mmCIF file of C-alpha atoms in Angstrom:
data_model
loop_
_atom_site.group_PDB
_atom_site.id
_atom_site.type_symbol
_atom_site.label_atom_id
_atom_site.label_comp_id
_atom_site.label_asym_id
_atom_site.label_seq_id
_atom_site.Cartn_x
_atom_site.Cartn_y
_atom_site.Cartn_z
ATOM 1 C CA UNK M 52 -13.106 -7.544 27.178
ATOM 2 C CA UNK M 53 -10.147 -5.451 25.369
ATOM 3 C CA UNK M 54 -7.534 -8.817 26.199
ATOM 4 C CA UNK M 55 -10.637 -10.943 24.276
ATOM 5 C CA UNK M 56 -10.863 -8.068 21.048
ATOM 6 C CA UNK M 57 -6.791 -8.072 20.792
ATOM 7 C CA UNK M 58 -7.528 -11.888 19.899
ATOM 8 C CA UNK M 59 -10.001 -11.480 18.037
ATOM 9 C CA UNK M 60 -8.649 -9.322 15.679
ATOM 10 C CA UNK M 61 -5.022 -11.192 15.452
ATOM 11 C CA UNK M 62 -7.027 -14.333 14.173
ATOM 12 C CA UNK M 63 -8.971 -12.544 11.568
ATOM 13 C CA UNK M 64 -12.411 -11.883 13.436
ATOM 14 C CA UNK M 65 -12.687 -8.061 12.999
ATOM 15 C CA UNK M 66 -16.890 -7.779 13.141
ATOM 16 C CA UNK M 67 -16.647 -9.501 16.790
ATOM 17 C CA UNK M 68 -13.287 -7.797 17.868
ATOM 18 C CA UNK M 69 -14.924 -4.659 17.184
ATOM 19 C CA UNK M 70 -17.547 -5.740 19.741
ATOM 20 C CA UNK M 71 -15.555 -6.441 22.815
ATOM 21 C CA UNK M 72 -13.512 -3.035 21.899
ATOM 22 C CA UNK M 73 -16.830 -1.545 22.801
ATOM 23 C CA UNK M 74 -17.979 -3.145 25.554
ATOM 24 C CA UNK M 75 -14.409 -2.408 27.043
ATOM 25 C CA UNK M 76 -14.784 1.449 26.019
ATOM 26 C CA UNK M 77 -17.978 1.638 27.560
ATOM 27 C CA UNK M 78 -16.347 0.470 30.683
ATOM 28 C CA UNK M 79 -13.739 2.986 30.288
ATOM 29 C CA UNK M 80 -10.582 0.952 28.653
ATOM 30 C CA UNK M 81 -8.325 3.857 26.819
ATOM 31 C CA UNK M 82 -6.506 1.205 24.702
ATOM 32 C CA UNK M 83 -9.944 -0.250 23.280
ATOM 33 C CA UNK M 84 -10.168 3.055 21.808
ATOM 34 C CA UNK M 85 -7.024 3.453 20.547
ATOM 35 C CA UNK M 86 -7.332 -0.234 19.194
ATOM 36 C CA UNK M 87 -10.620 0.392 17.246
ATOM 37 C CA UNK M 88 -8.787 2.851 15.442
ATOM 38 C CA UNK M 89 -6.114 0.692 14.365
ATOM 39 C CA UNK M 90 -9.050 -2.070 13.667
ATOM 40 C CA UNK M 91 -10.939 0.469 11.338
ATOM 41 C CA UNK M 92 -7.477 1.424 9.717
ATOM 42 C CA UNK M 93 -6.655 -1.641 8.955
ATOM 43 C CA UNK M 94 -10.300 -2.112 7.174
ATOM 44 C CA UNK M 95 -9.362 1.277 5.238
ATOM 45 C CA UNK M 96 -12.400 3.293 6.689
ATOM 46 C CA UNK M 97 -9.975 5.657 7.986
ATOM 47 C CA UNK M 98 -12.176 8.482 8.469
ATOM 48 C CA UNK M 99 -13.881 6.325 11.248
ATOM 49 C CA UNK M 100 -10.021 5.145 12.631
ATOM 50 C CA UNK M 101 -9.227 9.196 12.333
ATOM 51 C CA UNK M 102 -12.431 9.788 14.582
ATOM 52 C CA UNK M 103 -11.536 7.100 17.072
ATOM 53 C CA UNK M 104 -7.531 8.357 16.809
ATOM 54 C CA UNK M 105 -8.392 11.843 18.007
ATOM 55 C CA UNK M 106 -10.860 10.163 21.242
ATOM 56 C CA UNK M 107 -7.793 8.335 22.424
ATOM 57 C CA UNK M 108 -5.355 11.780 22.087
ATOM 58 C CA UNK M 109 -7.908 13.416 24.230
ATOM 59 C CA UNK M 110 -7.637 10.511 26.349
ATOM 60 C CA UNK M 111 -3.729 11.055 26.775
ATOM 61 C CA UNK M 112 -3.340 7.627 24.294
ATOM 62 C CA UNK M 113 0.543 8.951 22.880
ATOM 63 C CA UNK M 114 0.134 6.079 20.437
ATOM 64 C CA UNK M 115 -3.087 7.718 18.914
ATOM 65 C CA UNK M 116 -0.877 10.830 18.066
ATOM 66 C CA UNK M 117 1.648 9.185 15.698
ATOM 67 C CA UNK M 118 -0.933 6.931 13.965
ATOM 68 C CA UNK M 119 -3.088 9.893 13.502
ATOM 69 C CA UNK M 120 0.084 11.364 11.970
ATOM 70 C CA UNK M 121 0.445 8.423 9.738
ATOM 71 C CA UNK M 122 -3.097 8.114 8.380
ATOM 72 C CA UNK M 123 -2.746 12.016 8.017
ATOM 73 C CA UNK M 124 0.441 11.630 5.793
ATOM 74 C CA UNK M 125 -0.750 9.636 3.734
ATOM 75 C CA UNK M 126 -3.927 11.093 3.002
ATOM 76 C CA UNK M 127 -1.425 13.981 1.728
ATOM 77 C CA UNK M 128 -2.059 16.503 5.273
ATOM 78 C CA UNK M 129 1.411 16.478 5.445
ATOM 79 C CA UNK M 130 0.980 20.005 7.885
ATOM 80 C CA UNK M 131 -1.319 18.273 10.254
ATOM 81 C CA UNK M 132 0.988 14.679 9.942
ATOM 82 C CA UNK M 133 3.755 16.961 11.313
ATOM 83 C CA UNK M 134 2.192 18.562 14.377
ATOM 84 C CA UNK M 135 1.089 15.196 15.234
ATOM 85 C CA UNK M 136 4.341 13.388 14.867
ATOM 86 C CA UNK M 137 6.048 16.629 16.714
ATOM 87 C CA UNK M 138 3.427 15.847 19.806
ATOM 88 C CA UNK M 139 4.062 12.264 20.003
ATOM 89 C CA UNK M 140 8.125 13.034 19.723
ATOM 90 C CA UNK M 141 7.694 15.272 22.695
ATOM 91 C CA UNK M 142 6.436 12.155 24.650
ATOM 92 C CA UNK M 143 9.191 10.247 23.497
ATOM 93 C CA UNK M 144 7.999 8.340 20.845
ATOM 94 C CA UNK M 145 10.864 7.418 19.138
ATOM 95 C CA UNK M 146 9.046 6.093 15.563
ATOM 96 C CA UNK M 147 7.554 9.633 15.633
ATOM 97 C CA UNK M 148 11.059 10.888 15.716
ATOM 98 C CA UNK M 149 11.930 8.788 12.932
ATOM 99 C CA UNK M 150 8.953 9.514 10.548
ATOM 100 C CA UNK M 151 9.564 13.673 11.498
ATOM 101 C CA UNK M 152 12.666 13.340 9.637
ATOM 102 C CA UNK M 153 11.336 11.334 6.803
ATOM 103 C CA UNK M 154 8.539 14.257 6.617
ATOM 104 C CA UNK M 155 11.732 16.770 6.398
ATOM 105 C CA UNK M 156 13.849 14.726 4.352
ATOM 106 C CA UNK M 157 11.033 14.555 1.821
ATOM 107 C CA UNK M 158 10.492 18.270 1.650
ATOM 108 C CA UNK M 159 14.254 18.864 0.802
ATOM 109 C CA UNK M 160 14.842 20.233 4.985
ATOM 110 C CA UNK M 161 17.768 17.894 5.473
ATOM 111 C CA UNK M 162 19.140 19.789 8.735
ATOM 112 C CA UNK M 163 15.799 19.535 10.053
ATOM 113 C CA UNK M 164 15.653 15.651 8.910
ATOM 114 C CA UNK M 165 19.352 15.086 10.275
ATOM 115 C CA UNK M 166 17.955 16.257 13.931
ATOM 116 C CA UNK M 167 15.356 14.408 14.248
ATOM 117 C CA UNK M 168 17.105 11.450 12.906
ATOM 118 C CA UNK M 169 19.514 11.882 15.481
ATOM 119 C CA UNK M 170 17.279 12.049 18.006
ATOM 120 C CA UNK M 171 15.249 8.725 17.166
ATOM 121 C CA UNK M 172 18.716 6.900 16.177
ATOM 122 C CA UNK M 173 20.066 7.895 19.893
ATOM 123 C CA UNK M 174 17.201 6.576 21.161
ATOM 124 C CA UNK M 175 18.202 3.327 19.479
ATOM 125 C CA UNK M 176 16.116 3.676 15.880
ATOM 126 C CA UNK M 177 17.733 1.763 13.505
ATOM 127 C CA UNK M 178 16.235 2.681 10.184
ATOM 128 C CA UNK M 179 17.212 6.427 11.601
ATOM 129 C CA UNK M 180 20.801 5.085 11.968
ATOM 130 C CA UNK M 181 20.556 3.894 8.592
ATOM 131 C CA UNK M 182 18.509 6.906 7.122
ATOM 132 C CA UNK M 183 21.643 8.988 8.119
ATOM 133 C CA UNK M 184 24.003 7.299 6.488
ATOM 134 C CA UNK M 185 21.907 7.839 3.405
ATOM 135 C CA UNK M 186 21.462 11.559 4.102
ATOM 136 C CA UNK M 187 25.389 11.919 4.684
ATOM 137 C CA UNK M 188 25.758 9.930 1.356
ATOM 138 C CA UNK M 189 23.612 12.221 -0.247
ATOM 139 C CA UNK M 190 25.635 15.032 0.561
ATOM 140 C CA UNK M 191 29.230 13.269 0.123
ATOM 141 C CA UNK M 192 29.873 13.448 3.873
ATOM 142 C CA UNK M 193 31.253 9.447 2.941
ATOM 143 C CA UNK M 194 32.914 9.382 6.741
ATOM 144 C CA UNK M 195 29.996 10.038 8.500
ATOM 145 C CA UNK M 196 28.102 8.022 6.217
ATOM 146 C CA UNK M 197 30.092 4.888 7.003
ATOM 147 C CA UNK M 198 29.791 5.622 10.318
ATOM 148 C CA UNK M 199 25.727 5.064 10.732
ATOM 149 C CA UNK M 200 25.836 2.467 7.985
ATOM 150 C CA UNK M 201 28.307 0.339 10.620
ATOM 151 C CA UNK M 202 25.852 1.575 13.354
ATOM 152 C CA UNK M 203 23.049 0.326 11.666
ATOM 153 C CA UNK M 204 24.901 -3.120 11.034
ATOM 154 C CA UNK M 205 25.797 -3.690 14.490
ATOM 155 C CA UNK M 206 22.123 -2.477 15.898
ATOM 156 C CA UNK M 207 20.913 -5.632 12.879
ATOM 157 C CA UNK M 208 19.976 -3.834 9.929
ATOM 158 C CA UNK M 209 21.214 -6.370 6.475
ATOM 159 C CA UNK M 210 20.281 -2.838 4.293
ATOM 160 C CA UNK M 211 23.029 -0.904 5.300
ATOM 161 C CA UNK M 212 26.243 -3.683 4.614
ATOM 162 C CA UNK M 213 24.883 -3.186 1.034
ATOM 163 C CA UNK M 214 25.051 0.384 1.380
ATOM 164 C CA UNK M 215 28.565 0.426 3.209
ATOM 165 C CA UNK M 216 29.540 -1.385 0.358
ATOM 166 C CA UNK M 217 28.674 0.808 -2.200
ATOM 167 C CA UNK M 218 30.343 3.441 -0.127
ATOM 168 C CA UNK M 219 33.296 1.501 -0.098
ATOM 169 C CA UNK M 220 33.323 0.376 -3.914
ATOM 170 C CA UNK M 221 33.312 4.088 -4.486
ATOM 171 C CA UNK M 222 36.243 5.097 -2.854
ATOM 172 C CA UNK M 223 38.147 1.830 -4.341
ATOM 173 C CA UNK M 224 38.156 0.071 -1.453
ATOM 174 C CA UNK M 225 37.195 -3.455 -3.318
ATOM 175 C CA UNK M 226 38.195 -6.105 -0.839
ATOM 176 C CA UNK M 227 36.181 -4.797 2.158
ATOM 177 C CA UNK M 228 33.129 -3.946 -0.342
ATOM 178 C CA UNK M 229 33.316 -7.569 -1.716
ATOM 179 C CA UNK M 230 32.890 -8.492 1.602
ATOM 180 C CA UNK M 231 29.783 -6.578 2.830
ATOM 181 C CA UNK M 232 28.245 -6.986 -0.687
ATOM 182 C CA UNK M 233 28.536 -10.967 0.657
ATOM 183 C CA UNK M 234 27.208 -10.991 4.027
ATOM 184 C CA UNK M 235 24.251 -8.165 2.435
ATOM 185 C CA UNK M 236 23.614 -11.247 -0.558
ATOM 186 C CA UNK M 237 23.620 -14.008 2.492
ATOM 187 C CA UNK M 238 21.294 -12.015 4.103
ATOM 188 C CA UNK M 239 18.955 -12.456 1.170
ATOM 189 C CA UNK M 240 19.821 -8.627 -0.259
ATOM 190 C CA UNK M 241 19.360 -9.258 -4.516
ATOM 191 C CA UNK M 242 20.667 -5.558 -5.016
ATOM 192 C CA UNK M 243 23.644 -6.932 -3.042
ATOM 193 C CA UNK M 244 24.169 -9.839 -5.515
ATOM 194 C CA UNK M 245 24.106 -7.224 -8.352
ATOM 195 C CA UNK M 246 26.796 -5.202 -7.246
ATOM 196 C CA UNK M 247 28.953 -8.163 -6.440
ATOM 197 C CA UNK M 248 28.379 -8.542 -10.394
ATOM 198 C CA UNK M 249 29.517 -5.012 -11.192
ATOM 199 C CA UNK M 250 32.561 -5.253 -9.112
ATOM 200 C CA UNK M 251 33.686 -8.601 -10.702
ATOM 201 C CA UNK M 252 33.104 -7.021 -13.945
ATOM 202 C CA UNK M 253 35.092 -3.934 -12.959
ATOM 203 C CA UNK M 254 37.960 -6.427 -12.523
ATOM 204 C CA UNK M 255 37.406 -8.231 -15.636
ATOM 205 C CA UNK M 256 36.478 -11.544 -13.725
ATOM 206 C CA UNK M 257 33.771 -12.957 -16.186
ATOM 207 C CA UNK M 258 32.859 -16.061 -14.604
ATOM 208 C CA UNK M 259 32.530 -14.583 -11.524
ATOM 209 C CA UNK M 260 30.513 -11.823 -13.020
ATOM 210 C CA UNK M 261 28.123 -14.040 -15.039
ATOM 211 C CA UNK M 262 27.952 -16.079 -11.876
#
């Protein structure tokens, strides 16, 4: 029943999805609940995904915990977002890590972002990796900031070789910047195409800037 709603609602059919979700809960499936939650989320009746959210946490459904924290954040209950993200973290959910130290970050608590950014990015998070680099940036820590950027690249994240090379640009070190400027514009990065444009016009090449 659950197996038959999951395929329901990945081709489009959300009315008959919603069904078989619950059929399933009535014979006890945890996931269907979590999963009508998501379904109703995705409809934008979130106060009906919050109520079926909070039946899979009392379940034990970790999952439940840091979408509830995401439909709660961006509602605006940043407070409640927070104690929900912290709960799912504790389980070892590492997006929940991740999003804590957005939620910090965004409130100007950058030691409190920088932990939990560590945390998620040890447990292999990439856009943590690359979040730190930006937060070390931000502060003019460049070393450690070129540090997660190449973290980032070699965990797959095309963002950050844009980023190094700014970081590198800035600290006049034009040939490697060129470079990760390139592979960031191969990887289909525009801003990345834009600063190769600035640094050819810091060297006066025209052609190569107009290019």
């Amino acid at each position: 029943m659950f197996n038959l709603g999951v395929l329901l609602a990945e081709r489009g059919d959300g009315e008959e999805a919603e069904q078989w979700f619950r059929r399933a809960i009535d014979a006890g499936h945890i996931g269907a609940v979590f999963n009508l939650g998501v379904l109703f989320a995705g409809r934008g009746r979130q106060k009906e995904a919050e109520q079926w959210y909070r039946r899979a946490i009392d379940a034990g459904h970790i999952g439940a915990m840091f979408n509830l924290g995401v439909l709660l954040a961006e509602r605006g209950d940043g407070e409640e977002a927070e104690q929900w993200f912290w709960r799912a973290a504790d389980a070892g959910d590492t997006e929940a890590m991740f999003n804590l130290g957005v939620l910090f970050a965004g409130r100007g608590r950058q030691e409190e972002a920088e932990q939990w950014y560590r945390r998620a990015a040890d447990a292999g998070h990439i856009g943590a990796m690359f979040n730190l680099g930006v937060l070390f940036a931000g502060r003019g820590r460049q070393e450690e900031a070129e540090q997660w950027y190449r973290r980032a690249i070699d965990a797959g994240d095309t963002g950050a070789m844009s980023n190094l090379g700014v970081l590198l640009a800035k600290r006049g070190d034009g040939e490697e910047a060129e470079q990760w400027f390139r592979r960031a514009a191969d990887a289909g990065d525009t801003g990345a195409v834009f600063n190769l444009g600035l640094l050819f016009a810091e060297r006066g090449d025209g052609e190569q800037t107009e290019r």
